GROMACS .gro file of N, CA and C in nm:
model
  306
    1UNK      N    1  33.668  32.102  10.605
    1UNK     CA    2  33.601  31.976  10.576
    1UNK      C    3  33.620  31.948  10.426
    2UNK      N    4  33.645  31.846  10.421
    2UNK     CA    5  33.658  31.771  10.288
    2UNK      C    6  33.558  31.802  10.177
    3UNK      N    7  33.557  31.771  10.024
    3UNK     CA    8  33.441  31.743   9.940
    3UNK      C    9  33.356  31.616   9.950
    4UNK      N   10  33.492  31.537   9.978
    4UNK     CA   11  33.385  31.408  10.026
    4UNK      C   12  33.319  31.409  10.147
    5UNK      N   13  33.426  31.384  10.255
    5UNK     CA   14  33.280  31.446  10.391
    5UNK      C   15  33.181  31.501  10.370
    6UNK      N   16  33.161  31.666  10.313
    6UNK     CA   17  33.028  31.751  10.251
    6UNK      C   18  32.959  31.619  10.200
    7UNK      N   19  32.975  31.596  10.122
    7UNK     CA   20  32.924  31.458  10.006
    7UNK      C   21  32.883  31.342  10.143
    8UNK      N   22  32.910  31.342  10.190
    8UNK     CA   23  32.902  31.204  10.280
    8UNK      C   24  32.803  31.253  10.395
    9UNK      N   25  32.785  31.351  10.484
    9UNK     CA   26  32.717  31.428  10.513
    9UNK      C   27  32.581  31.450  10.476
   10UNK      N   28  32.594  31.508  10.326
   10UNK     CA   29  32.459  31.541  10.292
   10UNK      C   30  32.381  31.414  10.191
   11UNK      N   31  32.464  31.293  10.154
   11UNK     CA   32  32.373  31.185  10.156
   11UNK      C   33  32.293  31.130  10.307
   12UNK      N   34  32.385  31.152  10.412
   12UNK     CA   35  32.344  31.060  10.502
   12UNK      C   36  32.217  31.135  10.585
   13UNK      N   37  32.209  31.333  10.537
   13UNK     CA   38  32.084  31.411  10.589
   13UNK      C   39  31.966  31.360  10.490
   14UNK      N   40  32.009  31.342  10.333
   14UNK     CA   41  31.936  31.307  10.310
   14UNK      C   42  31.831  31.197  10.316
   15UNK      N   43  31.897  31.078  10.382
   15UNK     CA   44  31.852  30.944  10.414
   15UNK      C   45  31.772  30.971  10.514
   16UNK      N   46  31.807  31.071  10.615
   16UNK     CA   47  31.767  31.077  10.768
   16UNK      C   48  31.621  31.126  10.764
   17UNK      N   49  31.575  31.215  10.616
   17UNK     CA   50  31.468  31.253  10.621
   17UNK      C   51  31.403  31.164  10.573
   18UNK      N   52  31.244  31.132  10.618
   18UNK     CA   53  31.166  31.013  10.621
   18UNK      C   54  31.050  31.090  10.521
   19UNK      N   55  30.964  30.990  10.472
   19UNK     CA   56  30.860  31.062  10.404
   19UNK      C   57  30.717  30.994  10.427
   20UNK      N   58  30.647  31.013  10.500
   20UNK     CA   59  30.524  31.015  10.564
   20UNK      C   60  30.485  30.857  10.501
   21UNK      N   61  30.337  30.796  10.568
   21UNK     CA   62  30.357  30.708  10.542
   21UNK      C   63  30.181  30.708  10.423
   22UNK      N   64  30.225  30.611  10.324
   22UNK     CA   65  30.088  30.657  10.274
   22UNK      C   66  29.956  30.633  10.310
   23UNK      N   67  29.876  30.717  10.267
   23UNK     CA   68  29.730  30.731  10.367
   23UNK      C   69  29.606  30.622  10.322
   24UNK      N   70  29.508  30.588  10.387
   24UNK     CA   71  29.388  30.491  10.277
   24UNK      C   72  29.299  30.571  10.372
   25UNK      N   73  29.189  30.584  10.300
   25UNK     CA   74  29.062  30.568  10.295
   25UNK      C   75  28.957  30.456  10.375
   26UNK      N   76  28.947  30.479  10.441
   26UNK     CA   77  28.771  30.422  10.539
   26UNK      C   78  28.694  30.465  10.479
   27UNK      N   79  28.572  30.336  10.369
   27UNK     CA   80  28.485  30.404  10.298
   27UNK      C   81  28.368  30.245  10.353
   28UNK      N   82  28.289  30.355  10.324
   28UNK     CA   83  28.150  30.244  10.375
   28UNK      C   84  28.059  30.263  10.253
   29UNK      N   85  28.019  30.118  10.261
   29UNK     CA   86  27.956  30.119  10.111
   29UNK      C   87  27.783  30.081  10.131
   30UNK      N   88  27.698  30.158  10.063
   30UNK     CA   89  27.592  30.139  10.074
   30UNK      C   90  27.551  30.005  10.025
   31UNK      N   91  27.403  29.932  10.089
   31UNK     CA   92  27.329  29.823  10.108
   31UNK      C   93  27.239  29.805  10.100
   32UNK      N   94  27.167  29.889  10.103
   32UNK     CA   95  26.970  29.946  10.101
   32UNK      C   96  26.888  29.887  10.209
   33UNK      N   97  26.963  29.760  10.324
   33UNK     CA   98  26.930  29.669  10.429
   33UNK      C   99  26.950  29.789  10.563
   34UNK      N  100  27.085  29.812  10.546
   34UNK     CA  101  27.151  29.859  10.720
   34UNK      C  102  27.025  29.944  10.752
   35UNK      N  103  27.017  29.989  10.813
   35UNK     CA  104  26.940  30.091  10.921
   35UNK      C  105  27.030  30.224  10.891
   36UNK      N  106  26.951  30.332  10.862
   36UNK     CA  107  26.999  30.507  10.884
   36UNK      C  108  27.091  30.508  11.059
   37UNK      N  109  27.009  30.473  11.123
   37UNK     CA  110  27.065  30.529  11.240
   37UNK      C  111  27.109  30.436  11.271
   38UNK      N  112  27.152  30.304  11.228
   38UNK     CA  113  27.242  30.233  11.281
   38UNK      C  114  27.421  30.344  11.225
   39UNK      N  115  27.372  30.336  11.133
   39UNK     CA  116  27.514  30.379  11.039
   39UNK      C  117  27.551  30.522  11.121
   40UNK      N  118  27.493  30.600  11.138
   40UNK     CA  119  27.472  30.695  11.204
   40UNK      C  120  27.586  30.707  11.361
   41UNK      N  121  27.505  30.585  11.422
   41UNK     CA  122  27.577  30.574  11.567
   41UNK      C  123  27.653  30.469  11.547
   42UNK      N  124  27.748  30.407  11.426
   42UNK     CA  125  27.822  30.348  11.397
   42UNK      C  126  27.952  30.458  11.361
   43UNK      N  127  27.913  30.576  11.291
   43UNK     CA  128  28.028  30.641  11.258
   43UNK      C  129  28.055  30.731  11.371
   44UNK      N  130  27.955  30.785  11.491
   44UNK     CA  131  27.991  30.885  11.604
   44UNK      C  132  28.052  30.728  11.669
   45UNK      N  133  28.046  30.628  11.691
   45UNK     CA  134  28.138  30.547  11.802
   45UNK      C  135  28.320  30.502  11.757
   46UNK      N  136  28.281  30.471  11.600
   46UNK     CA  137  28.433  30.433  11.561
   46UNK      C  138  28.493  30.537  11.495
   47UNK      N  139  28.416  30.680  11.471
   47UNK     CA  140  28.490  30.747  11.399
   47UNK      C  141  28.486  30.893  11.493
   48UNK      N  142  28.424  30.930  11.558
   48UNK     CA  143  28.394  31.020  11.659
   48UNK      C  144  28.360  31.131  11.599
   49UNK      N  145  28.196  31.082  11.506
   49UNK     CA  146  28.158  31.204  11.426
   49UNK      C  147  28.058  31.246  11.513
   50UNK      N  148  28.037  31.394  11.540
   50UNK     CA  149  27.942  31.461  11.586
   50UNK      C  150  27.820  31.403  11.544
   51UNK      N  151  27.673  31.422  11.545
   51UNK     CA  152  27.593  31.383  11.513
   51UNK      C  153  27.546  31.416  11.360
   52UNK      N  154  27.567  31.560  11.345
   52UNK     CA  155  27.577  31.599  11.215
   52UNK      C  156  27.654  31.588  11.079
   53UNK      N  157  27.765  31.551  11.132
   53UNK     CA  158  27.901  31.511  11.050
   53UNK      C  159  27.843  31.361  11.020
   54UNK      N  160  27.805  31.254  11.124
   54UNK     CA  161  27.786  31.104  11.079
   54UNK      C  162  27.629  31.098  11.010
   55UNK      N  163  27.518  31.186  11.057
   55UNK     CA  164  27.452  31.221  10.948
   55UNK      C  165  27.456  31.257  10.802
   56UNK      N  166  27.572  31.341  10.786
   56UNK     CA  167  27.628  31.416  10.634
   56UNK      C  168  27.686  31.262  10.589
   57UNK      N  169  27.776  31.189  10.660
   57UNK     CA  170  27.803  31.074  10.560
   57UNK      C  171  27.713  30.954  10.575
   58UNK      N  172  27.635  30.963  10.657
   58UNK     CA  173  27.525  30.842  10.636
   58UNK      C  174  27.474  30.863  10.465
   59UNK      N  175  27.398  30.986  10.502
   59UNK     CA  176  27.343  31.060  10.367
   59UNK      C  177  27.459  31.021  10.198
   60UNK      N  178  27.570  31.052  10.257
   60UNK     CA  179  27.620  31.038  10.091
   60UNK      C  180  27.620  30.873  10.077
   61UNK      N  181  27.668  30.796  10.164
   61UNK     CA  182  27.682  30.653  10.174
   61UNK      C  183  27.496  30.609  10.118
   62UNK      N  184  27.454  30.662  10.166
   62UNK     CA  185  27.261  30.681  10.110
   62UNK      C  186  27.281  30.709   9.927
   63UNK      N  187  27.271  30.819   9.912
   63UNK     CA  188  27.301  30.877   9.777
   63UNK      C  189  27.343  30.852   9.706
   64UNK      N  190  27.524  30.858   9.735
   64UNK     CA  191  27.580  30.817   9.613
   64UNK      C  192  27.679  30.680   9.659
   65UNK      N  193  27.624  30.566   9.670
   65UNK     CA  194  27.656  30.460   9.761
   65UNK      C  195  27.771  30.437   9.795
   66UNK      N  196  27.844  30.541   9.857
   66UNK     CA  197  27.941  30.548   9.977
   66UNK      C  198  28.001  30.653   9.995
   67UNK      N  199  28.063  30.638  10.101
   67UNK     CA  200  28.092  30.777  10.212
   67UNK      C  201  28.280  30.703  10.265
   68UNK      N  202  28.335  30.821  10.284
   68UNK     CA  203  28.438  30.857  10.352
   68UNK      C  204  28.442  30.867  10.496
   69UNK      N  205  28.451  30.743  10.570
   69UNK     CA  206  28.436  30.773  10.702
   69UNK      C  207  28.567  30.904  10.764
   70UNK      N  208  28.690  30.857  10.753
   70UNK     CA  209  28.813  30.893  10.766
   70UNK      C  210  28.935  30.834  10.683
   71UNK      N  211  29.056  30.911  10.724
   71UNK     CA  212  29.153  30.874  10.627
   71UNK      C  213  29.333  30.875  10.732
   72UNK      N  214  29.316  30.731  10.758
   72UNK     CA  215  29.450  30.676  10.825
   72UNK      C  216  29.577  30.629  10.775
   73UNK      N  217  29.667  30.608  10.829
   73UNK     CA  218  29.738  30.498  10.814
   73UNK      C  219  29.733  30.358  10.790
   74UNK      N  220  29.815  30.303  10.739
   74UNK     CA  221  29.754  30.207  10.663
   74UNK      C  222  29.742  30.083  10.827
   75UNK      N  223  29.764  30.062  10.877
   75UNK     CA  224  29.732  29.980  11.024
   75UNK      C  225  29.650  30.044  11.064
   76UNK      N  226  29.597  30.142  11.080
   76UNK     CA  227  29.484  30.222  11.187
   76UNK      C  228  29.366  30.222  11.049
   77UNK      N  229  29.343  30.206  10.929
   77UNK     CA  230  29.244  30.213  10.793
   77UNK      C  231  29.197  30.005  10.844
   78UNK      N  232  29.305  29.940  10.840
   78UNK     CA  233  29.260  29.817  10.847
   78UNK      C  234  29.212  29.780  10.966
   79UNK      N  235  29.208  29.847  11.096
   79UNK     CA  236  29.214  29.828  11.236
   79UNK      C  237  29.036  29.844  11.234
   80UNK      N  238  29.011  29.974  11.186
   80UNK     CA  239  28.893  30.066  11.116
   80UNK      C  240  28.781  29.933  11.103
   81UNK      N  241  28.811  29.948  10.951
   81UNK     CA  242  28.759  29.836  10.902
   81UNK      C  243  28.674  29.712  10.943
   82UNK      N  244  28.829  29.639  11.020
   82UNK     CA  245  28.763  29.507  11.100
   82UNK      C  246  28.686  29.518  11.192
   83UNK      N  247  28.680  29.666  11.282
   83UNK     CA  248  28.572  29.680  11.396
   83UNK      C  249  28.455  29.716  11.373
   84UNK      N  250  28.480  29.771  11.212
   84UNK     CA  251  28.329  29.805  11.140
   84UNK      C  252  28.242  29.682  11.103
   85UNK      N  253  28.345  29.584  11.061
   85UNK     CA  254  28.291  29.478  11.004
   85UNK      C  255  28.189  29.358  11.120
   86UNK      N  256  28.321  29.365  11.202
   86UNK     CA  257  28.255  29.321  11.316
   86UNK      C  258  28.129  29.369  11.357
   87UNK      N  259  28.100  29.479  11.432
   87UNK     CA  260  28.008  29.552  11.469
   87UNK      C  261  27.927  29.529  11.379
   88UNK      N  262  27.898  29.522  11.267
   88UNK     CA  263  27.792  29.513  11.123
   88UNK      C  264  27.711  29.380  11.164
   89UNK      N  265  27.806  29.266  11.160
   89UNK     CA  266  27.783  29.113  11.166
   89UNK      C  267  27.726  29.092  11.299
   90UNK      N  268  27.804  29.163  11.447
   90UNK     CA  269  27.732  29.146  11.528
   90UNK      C  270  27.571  29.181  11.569
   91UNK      N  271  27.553  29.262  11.465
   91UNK     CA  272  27.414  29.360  11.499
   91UNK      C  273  27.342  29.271  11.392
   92UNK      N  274  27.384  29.202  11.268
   92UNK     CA  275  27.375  29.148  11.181
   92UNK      C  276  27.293  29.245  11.083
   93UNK      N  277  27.386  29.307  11.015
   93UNK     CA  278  27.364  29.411  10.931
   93UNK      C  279  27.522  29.351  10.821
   94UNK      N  280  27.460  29.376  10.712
   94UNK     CA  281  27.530  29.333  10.578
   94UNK      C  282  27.582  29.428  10.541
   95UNK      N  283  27.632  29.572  10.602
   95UNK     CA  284  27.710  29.702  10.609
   95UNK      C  285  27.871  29.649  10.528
   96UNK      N  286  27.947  29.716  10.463
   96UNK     CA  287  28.075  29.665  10.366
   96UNK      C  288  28.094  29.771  10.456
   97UNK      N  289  28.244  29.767  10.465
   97UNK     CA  290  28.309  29.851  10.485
   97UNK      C  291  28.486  29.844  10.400
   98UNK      N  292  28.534  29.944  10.347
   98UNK     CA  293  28.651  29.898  10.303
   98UNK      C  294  28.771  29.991  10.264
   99UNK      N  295  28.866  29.992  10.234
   99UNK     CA  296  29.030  30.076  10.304
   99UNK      C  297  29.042  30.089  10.101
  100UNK      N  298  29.102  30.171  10.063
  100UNK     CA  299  29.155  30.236   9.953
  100UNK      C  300  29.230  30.371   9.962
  101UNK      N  301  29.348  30.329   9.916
  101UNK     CA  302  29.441  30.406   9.898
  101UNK      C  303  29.396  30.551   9.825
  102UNK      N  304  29.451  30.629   9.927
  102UNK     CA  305  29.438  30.784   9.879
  102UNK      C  306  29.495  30.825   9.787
   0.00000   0.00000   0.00000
């Protein structure tokens, strides 16, 4: 095999390898309005936190006014989001919810 082939070859392995896609952040931002246990059985339905886990981030979203629900892709962070938002407005709770890059 050639130097160029080699050469031609290992640009085209190199192209072939892909590099992940970058991640954001689902963060919910405290309000002092929402309800504890709304937020609560808001993060075990869209985020599928145990009871204790959506407790631990109710609490920091409490504390230090906001919490890390999860951390997606950037279509599945905005997907997140809008069903949070929704769900907020429908219950009519003034809950933020919002996507930042990791």
């Amino acid at each position: 095999m050639s130097n160029k082939h080699q050469e031609i070859e290992r640009i085209a392995e190199k192209r072939a390898k892909t590099t992940p896609p970058p991640l954001w952040k689902v963060v919910l931002l405290n309000d002092d309005f929402t309800p504890q246990d709304f937020v609560v059985a808001l993060l075990q339905h869209f985020f599928h936190m145990d009871e204790a886990q959506a407790t631990r981030v109710m609490l920091m979203v409490h504390h230090q006014g906001r919490g890390i629900c999860g951390v997606y892709v950037k279509d599945v962070a905005e997907t997140k989001v809008a069903q949070v938002m929704q769900f907020a407005r429908q219950h009519q709770h003034p809950l933020q919810c919002v996507m930042e890059e990791n």
